[in-house]
PDB file of N, CA and C in Angstrom:
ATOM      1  N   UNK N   1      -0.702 -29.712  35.491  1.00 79.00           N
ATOM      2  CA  UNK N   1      -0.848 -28.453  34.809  1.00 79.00           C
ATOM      3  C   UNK N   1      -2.321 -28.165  34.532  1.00 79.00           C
ATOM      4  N   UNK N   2      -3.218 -29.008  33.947  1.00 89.00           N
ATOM      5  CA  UNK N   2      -4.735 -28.887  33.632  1.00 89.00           C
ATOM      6  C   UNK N   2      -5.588 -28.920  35.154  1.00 89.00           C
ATOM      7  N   UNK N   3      -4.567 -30.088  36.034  1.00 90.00           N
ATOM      8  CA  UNK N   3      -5.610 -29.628  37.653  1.00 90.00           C
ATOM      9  C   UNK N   3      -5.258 -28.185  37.988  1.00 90.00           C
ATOM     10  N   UNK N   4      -3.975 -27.726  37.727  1.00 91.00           N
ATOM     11  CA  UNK N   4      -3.734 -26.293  38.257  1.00 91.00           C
ATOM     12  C   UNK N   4      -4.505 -24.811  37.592  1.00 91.00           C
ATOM     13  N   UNK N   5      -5.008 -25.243  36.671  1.00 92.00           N
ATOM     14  CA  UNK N   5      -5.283 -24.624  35.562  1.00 92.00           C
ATOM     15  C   UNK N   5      -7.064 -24.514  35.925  1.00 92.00           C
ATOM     16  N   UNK N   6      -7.589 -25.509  36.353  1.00 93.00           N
ATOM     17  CA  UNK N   6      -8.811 -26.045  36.439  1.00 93.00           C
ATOM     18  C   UNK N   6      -9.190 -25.546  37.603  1.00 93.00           C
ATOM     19  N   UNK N   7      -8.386 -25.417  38.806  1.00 93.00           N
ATOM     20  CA  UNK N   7      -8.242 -25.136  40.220  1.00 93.00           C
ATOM     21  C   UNK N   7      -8.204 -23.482  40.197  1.00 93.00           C
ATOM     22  N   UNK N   8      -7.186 -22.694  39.421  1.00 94.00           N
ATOM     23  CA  UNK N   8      -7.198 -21.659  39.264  1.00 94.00           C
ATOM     24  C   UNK N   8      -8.941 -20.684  38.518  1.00 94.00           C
ATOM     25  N   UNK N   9      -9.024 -21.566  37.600  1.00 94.00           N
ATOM     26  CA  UNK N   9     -10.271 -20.862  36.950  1.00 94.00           C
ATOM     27  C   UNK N   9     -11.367 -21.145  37.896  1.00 94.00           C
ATOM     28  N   UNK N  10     -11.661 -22.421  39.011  1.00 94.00           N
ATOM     29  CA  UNK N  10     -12.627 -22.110  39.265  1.00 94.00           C
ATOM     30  C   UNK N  10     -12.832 -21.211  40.620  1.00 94.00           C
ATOM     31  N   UNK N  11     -11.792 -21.369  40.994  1.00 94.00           N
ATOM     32  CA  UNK N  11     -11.250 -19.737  42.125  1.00 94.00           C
ATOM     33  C   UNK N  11     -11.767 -18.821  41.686  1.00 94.00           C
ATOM     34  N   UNK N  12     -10.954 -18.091  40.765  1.00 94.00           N
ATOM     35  CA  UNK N  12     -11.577 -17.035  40.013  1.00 94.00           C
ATOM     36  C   UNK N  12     -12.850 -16.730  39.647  1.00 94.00           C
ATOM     37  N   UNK N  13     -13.885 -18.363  39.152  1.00 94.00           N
ATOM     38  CA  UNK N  13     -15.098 -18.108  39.112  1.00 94.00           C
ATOM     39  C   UNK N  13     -15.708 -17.921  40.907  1.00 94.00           C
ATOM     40  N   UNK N  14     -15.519 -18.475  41.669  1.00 93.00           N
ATOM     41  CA  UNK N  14     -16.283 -18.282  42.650  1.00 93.00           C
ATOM     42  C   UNK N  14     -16.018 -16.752  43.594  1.00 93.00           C
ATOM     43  N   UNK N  15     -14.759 -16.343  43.744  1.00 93.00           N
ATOM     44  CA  UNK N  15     -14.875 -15.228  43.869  1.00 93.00           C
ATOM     45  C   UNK N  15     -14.537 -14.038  43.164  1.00 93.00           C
ATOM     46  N   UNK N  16     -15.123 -14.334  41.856  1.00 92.00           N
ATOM     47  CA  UNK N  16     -15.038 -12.735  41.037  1.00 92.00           C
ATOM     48  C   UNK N  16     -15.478 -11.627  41.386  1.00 92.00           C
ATOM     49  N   UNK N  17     -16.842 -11.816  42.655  1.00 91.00           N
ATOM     50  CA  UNK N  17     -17.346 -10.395  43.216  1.00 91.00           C
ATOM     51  C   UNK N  17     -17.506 -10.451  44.850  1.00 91.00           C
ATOM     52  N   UNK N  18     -16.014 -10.720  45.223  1.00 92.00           N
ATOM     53  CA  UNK N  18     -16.187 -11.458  46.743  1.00 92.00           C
ATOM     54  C   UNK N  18     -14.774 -11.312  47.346  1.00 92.00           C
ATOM     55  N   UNK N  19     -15.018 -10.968  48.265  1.00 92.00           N
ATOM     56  CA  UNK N  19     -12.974 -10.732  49.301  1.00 92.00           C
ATOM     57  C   UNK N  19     -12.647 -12.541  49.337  1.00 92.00           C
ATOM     58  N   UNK N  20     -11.607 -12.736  49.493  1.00 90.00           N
ATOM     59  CA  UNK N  20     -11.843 -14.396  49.352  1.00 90.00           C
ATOM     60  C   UNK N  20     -10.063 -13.967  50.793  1.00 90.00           C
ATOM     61  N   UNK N  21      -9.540 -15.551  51.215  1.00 90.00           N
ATOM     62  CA  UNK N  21      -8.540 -15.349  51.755  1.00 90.00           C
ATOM     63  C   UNK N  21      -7.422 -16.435  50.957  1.00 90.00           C
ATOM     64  N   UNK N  22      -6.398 -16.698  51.572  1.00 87.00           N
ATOM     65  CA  UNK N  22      -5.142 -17.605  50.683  1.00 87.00           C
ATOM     66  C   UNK N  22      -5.784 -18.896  51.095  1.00 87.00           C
ATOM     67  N   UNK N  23      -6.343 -18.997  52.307  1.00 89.00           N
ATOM     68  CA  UNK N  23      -7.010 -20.409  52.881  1.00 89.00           C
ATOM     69  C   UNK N  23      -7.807 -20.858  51.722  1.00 89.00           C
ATOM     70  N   UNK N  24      -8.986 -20.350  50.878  1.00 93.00           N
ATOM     71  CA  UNK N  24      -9.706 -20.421  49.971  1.00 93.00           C
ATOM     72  C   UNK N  24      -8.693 -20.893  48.466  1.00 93.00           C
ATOM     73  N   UNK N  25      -8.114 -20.151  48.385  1.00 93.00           N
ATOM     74  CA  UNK N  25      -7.111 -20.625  47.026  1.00 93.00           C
ATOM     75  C   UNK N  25      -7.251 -21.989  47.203  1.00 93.00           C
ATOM     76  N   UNK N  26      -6.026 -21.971  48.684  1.00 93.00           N
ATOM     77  CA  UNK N  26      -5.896 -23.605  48.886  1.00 93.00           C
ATOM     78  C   UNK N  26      -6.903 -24.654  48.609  1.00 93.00           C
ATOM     79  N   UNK N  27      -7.389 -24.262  49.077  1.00 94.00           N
ATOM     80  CA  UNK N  27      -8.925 -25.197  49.714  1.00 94.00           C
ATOM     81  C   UNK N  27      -9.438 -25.412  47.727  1.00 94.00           C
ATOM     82  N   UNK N  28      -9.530 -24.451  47.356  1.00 94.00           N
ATOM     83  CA  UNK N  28     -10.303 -24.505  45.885  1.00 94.00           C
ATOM     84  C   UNK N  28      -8.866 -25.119  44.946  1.00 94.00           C
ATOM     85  N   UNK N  29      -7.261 -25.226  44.847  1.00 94.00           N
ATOM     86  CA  UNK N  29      -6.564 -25.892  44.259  1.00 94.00           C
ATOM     87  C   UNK N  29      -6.763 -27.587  44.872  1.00 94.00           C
ATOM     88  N   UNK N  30      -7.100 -27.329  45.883  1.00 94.00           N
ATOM     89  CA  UNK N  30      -7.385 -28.622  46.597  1.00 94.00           C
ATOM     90  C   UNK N  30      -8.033 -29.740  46.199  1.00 94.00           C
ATOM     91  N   UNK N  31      -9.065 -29.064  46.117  1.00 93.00           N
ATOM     92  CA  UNK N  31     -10.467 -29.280  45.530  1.00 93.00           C
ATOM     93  C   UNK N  31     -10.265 -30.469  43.657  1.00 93.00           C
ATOM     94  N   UNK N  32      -9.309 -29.538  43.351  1.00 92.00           N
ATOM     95  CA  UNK N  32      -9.432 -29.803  41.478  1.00 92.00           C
ATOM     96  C   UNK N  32      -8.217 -30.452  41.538  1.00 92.00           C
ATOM     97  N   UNK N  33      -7.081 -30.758  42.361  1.00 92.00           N
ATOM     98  CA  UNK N  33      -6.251 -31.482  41.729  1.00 92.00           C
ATOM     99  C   UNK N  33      -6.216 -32.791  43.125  1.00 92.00           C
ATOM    100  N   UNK N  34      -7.168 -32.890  44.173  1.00 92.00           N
ATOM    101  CA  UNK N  34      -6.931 -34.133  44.820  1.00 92.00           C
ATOM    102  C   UNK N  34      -5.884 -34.200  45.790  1.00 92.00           C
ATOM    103  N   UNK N  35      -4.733 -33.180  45.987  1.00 92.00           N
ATOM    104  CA  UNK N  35      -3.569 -33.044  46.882  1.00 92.00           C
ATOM    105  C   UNK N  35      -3.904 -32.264  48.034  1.00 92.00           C
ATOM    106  N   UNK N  36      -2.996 -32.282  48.769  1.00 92.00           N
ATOM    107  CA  UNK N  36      -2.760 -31.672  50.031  1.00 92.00           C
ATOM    108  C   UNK N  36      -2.114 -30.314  49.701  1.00 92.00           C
ATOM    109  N   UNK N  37      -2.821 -29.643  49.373  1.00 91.00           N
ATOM    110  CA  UNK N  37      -2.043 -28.149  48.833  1.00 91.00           C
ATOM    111  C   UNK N  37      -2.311 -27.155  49.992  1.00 91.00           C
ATOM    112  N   UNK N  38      -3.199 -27.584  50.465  1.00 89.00           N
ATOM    113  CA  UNK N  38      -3.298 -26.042  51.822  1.00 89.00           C
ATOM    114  C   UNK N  38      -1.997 -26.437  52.728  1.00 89.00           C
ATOM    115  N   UNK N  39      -1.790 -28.019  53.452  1.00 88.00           N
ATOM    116  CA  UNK N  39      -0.677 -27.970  54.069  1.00 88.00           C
ATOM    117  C   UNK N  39       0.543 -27.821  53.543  1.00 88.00           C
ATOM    118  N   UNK N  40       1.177 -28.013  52.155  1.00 84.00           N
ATOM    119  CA  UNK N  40       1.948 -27.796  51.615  1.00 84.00           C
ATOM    120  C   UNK N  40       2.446 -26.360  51.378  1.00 84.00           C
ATOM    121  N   UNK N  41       1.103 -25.297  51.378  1.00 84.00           N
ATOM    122  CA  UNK N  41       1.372 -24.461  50.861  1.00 84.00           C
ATOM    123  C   UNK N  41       1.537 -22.993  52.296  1.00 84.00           C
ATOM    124  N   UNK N  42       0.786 -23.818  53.103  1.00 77.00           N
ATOM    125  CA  UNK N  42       0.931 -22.745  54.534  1.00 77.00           C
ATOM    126  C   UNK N  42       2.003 -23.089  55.279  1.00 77.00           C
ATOM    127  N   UNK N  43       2.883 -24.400  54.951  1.00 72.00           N
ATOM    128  CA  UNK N  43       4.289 -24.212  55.269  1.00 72.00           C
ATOM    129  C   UNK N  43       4.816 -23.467  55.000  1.00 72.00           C
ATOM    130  N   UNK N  44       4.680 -23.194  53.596  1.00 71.00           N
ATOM    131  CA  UNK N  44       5.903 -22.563  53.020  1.00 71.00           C
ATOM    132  C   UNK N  44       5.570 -20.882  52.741  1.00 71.00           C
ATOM    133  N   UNK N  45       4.355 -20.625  52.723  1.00 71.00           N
ATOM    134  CA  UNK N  45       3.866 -19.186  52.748  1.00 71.00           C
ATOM    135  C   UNK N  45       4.012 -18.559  53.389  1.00 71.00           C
ATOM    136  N   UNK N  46       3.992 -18.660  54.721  1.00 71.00           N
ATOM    137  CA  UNK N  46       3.640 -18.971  55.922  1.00 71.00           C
ATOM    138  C   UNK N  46       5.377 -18.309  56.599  1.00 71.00           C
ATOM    139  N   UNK N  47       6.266 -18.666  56.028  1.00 71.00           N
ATOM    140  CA  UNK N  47       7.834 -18.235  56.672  1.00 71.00           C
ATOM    141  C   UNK N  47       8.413 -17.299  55.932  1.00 71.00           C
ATOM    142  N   UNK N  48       8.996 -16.905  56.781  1.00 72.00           N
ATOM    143  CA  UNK N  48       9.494 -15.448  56.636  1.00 72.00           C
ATOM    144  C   UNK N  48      10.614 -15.978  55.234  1.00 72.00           C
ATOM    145  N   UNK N  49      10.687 -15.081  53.800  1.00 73.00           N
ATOM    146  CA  UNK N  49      11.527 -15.029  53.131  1.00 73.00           C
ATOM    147  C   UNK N  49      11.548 -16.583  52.435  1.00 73.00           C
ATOM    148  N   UNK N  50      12.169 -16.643  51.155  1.00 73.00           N
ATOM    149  CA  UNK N  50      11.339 -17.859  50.068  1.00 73.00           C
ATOM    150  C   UNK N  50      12.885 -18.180  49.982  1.00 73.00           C
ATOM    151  N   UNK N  51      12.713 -19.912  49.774  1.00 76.00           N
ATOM    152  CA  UNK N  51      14.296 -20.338  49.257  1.00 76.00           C
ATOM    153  C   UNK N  51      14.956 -19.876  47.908  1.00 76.00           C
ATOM    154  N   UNK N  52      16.440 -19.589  47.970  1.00 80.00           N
ATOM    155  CA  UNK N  52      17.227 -19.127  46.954  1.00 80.00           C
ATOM    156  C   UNK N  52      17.736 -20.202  46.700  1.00 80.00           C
ATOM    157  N   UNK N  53      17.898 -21.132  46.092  1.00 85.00           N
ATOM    158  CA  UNK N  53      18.638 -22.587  45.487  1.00 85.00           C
ATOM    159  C   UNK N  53      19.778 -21.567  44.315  1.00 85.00           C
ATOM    160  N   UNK N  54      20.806 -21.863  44.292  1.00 88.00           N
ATOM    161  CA  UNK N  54      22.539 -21.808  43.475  1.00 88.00           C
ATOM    162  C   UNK N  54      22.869 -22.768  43.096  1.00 88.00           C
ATOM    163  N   UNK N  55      23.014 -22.950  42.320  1.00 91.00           N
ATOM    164  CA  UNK N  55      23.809 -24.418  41.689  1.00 91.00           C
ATOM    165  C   UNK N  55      25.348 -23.951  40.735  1.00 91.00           C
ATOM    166  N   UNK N  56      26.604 -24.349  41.199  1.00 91.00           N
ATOM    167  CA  UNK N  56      27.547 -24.309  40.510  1.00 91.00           C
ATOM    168  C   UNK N  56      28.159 -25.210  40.447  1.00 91.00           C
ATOM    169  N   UNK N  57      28.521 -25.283  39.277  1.00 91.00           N
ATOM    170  CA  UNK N  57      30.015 -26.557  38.722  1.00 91.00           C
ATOM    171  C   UNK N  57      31.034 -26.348  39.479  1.00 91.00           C
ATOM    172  N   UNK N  58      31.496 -27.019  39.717  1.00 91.00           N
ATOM    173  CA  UNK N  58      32.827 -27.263  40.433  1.00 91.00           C
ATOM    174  C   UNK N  58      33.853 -27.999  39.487  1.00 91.00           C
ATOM    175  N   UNK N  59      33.151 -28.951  39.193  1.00 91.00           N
ATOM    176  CA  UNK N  59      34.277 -29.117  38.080  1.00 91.00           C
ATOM    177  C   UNK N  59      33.337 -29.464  37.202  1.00 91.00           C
ATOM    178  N   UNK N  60      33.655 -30.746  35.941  1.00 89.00           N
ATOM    179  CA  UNK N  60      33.066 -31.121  34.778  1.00 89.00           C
ATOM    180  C   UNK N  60      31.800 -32.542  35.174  1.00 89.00           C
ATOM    181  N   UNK N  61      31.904 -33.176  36.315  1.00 89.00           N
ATOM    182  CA  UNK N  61      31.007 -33.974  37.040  1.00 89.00           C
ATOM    183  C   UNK N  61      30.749 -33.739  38.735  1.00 89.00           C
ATOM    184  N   UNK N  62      31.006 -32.306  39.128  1.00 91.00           N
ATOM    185  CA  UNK N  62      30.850 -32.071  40.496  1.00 91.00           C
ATOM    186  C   UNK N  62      29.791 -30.809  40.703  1.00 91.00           C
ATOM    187  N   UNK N  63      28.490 -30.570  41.054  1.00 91.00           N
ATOM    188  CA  UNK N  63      28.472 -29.349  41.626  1.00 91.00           C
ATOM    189  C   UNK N  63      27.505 -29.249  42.879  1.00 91.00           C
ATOM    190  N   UNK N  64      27.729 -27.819  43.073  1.00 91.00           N
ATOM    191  CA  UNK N  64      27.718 -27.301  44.515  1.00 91.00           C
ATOM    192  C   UNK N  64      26.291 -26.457  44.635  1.00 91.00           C
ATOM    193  N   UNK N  65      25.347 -27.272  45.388  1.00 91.00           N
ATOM    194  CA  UNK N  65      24.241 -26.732  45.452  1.00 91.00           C
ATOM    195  C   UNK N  65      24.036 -26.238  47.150  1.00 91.00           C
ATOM    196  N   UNK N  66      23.317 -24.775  47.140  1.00 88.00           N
ATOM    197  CA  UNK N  66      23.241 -24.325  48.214  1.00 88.00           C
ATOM    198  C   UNK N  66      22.001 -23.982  48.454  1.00 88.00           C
ATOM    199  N   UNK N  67      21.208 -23.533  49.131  1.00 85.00           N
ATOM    200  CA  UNK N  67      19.959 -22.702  49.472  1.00 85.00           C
ATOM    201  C   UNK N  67      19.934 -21.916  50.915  1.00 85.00           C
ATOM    202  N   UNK N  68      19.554 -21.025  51.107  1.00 81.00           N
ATOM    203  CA  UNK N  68      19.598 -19.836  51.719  1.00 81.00           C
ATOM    204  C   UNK N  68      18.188 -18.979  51.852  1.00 81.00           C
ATOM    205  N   UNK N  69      18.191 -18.133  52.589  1.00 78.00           N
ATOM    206  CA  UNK N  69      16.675 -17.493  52.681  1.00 78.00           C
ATOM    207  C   UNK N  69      17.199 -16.644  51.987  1.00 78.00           C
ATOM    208  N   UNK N  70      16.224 -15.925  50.930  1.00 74.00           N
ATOM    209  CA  UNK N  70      16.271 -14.488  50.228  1.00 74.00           C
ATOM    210  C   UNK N  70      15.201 -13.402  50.650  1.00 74.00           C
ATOM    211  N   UNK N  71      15.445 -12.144  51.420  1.00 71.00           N
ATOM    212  CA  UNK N  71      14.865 -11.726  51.833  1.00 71.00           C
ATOM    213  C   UNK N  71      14.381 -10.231  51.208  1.00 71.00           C
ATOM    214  N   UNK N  72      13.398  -9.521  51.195  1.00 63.00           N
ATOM    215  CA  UNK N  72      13.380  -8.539  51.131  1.00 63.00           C
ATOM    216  C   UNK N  72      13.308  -7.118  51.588  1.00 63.00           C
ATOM    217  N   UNK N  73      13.714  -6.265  52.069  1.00 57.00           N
ATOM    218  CA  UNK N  73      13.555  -5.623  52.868  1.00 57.00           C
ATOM    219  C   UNK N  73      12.078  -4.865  52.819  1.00 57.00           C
ATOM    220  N   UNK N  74      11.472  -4.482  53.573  1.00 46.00           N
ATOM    221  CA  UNK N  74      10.013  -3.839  53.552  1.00 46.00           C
ATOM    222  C   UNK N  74      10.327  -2.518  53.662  1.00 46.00           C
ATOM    223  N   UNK N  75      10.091  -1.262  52.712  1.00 43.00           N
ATOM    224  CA  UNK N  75      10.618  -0.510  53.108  1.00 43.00           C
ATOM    225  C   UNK N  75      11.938   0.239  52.800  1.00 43.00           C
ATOM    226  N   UNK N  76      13.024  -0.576  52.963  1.00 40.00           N
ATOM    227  CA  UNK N  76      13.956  -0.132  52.645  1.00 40.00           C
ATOM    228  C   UNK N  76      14.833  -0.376  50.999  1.00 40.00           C
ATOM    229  N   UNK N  77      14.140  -1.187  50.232  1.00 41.00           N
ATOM    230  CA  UNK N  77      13.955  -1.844  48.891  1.00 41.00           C
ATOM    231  C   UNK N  77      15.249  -2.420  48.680  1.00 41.00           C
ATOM    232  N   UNK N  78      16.064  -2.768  49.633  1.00 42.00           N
ATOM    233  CA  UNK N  78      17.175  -3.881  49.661  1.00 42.00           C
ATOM    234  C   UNK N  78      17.153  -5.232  49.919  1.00 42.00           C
ATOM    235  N   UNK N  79      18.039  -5.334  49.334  1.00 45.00           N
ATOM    236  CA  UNK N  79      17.730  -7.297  49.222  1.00 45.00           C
ATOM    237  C   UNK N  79      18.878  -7.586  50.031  1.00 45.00           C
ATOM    238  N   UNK N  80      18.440  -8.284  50.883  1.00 46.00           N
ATOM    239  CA  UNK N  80      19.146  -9.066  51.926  1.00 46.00           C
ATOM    240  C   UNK N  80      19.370 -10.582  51.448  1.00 46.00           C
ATOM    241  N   UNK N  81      20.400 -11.303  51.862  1.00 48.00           N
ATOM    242  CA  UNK N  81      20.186 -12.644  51.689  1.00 48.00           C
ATOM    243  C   UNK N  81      20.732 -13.463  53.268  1.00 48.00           C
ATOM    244  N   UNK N  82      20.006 -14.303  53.787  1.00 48.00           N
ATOM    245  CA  UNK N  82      20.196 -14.912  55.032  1.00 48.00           C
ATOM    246  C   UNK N  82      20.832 -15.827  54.917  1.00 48.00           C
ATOM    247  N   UNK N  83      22.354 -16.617  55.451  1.00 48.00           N
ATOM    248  CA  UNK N  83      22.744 -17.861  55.042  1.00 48.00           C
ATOM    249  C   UNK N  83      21.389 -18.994  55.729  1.00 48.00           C
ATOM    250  N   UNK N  84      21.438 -19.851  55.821  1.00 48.00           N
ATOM    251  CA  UNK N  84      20.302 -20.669  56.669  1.00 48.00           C
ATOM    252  C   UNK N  84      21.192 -22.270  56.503  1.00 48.00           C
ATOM    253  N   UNK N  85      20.459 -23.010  57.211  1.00 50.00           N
ATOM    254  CA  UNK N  85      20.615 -24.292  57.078  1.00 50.00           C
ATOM    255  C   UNK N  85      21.642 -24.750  55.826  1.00 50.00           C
ATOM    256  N   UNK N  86      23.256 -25.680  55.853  1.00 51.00           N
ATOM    257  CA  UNK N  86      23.556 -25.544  54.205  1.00 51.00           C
ATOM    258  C   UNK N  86      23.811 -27.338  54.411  1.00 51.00           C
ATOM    259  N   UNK N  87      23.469 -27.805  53.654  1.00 51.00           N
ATOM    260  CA  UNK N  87      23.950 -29.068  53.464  1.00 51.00           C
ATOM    261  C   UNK N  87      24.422 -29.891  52.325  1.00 51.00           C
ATOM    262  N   UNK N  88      25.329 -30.605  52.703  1.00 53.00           N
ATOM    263  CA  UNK N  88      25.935 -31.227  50.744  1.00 53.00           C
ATOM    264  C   UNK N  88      25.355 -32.328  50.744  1.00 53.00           C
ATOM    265  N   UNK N  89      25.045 -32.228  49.561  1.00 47.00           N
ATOM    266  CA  UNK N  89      24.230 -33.890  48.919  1.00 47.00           C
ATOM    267  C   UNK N  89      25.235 -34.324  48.018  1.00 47.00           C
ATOM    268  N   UNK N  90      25.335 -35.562  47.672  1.00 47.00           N
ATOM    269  CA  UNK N  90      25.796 -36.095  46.860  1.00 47.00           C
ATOM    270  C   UNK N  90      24.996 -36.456  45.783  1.00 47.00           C
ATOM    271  N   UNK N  91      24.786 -36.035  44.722  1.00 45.00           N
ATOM    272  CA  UNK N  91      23.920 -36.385  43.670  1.00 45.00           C
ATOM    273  C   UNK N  91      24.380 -37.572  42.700  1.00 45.00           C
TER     274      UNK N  91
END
């Protein structure tokens, strides 16, 4: 939370009067917390539509977790949802 925090402010300080790109974020969260955040984060930026995670009970010690793409439409201001990949875990 304080590397993210630390990472964020000094972004902000370096380009307060400057076009900057998402590569730069990375690169500058990078920087302040020691992780691999540009590859982490251009995976997932990077694809079309962000995971929707559901979680329901099934019963009183069972539930049913799903994830799915949630999409938005551009344009047409409807929300689509994509089934995608579903798999059961046993928790």
């Amino acid at each position: 939370h304080d590397r993210f925090r630390k990472g964020i402010s000094a972004w902000l300080t370096k380009y307060k009067n400057s076009n900057c790109a998402t590569r730069d974020l990375w690169a500058t969260l990078e920087e302040s917390s020691g992780q691999p955040v540009g590859k982490m984060m251009s995976a997932w930026a990077q694809k079309s539509g962000f995971p929707l995670i559901e979680v329901q009970a099934t019963s009183s010690s069972t539930w049913r977790i799903t994830q799915r793409r949630f999409m938005l439409h551009s344009g047409l201001g409807e929300r689509r949802e994509q089934p995608e990949k579903r798999q059961k875990t046993d928790l």
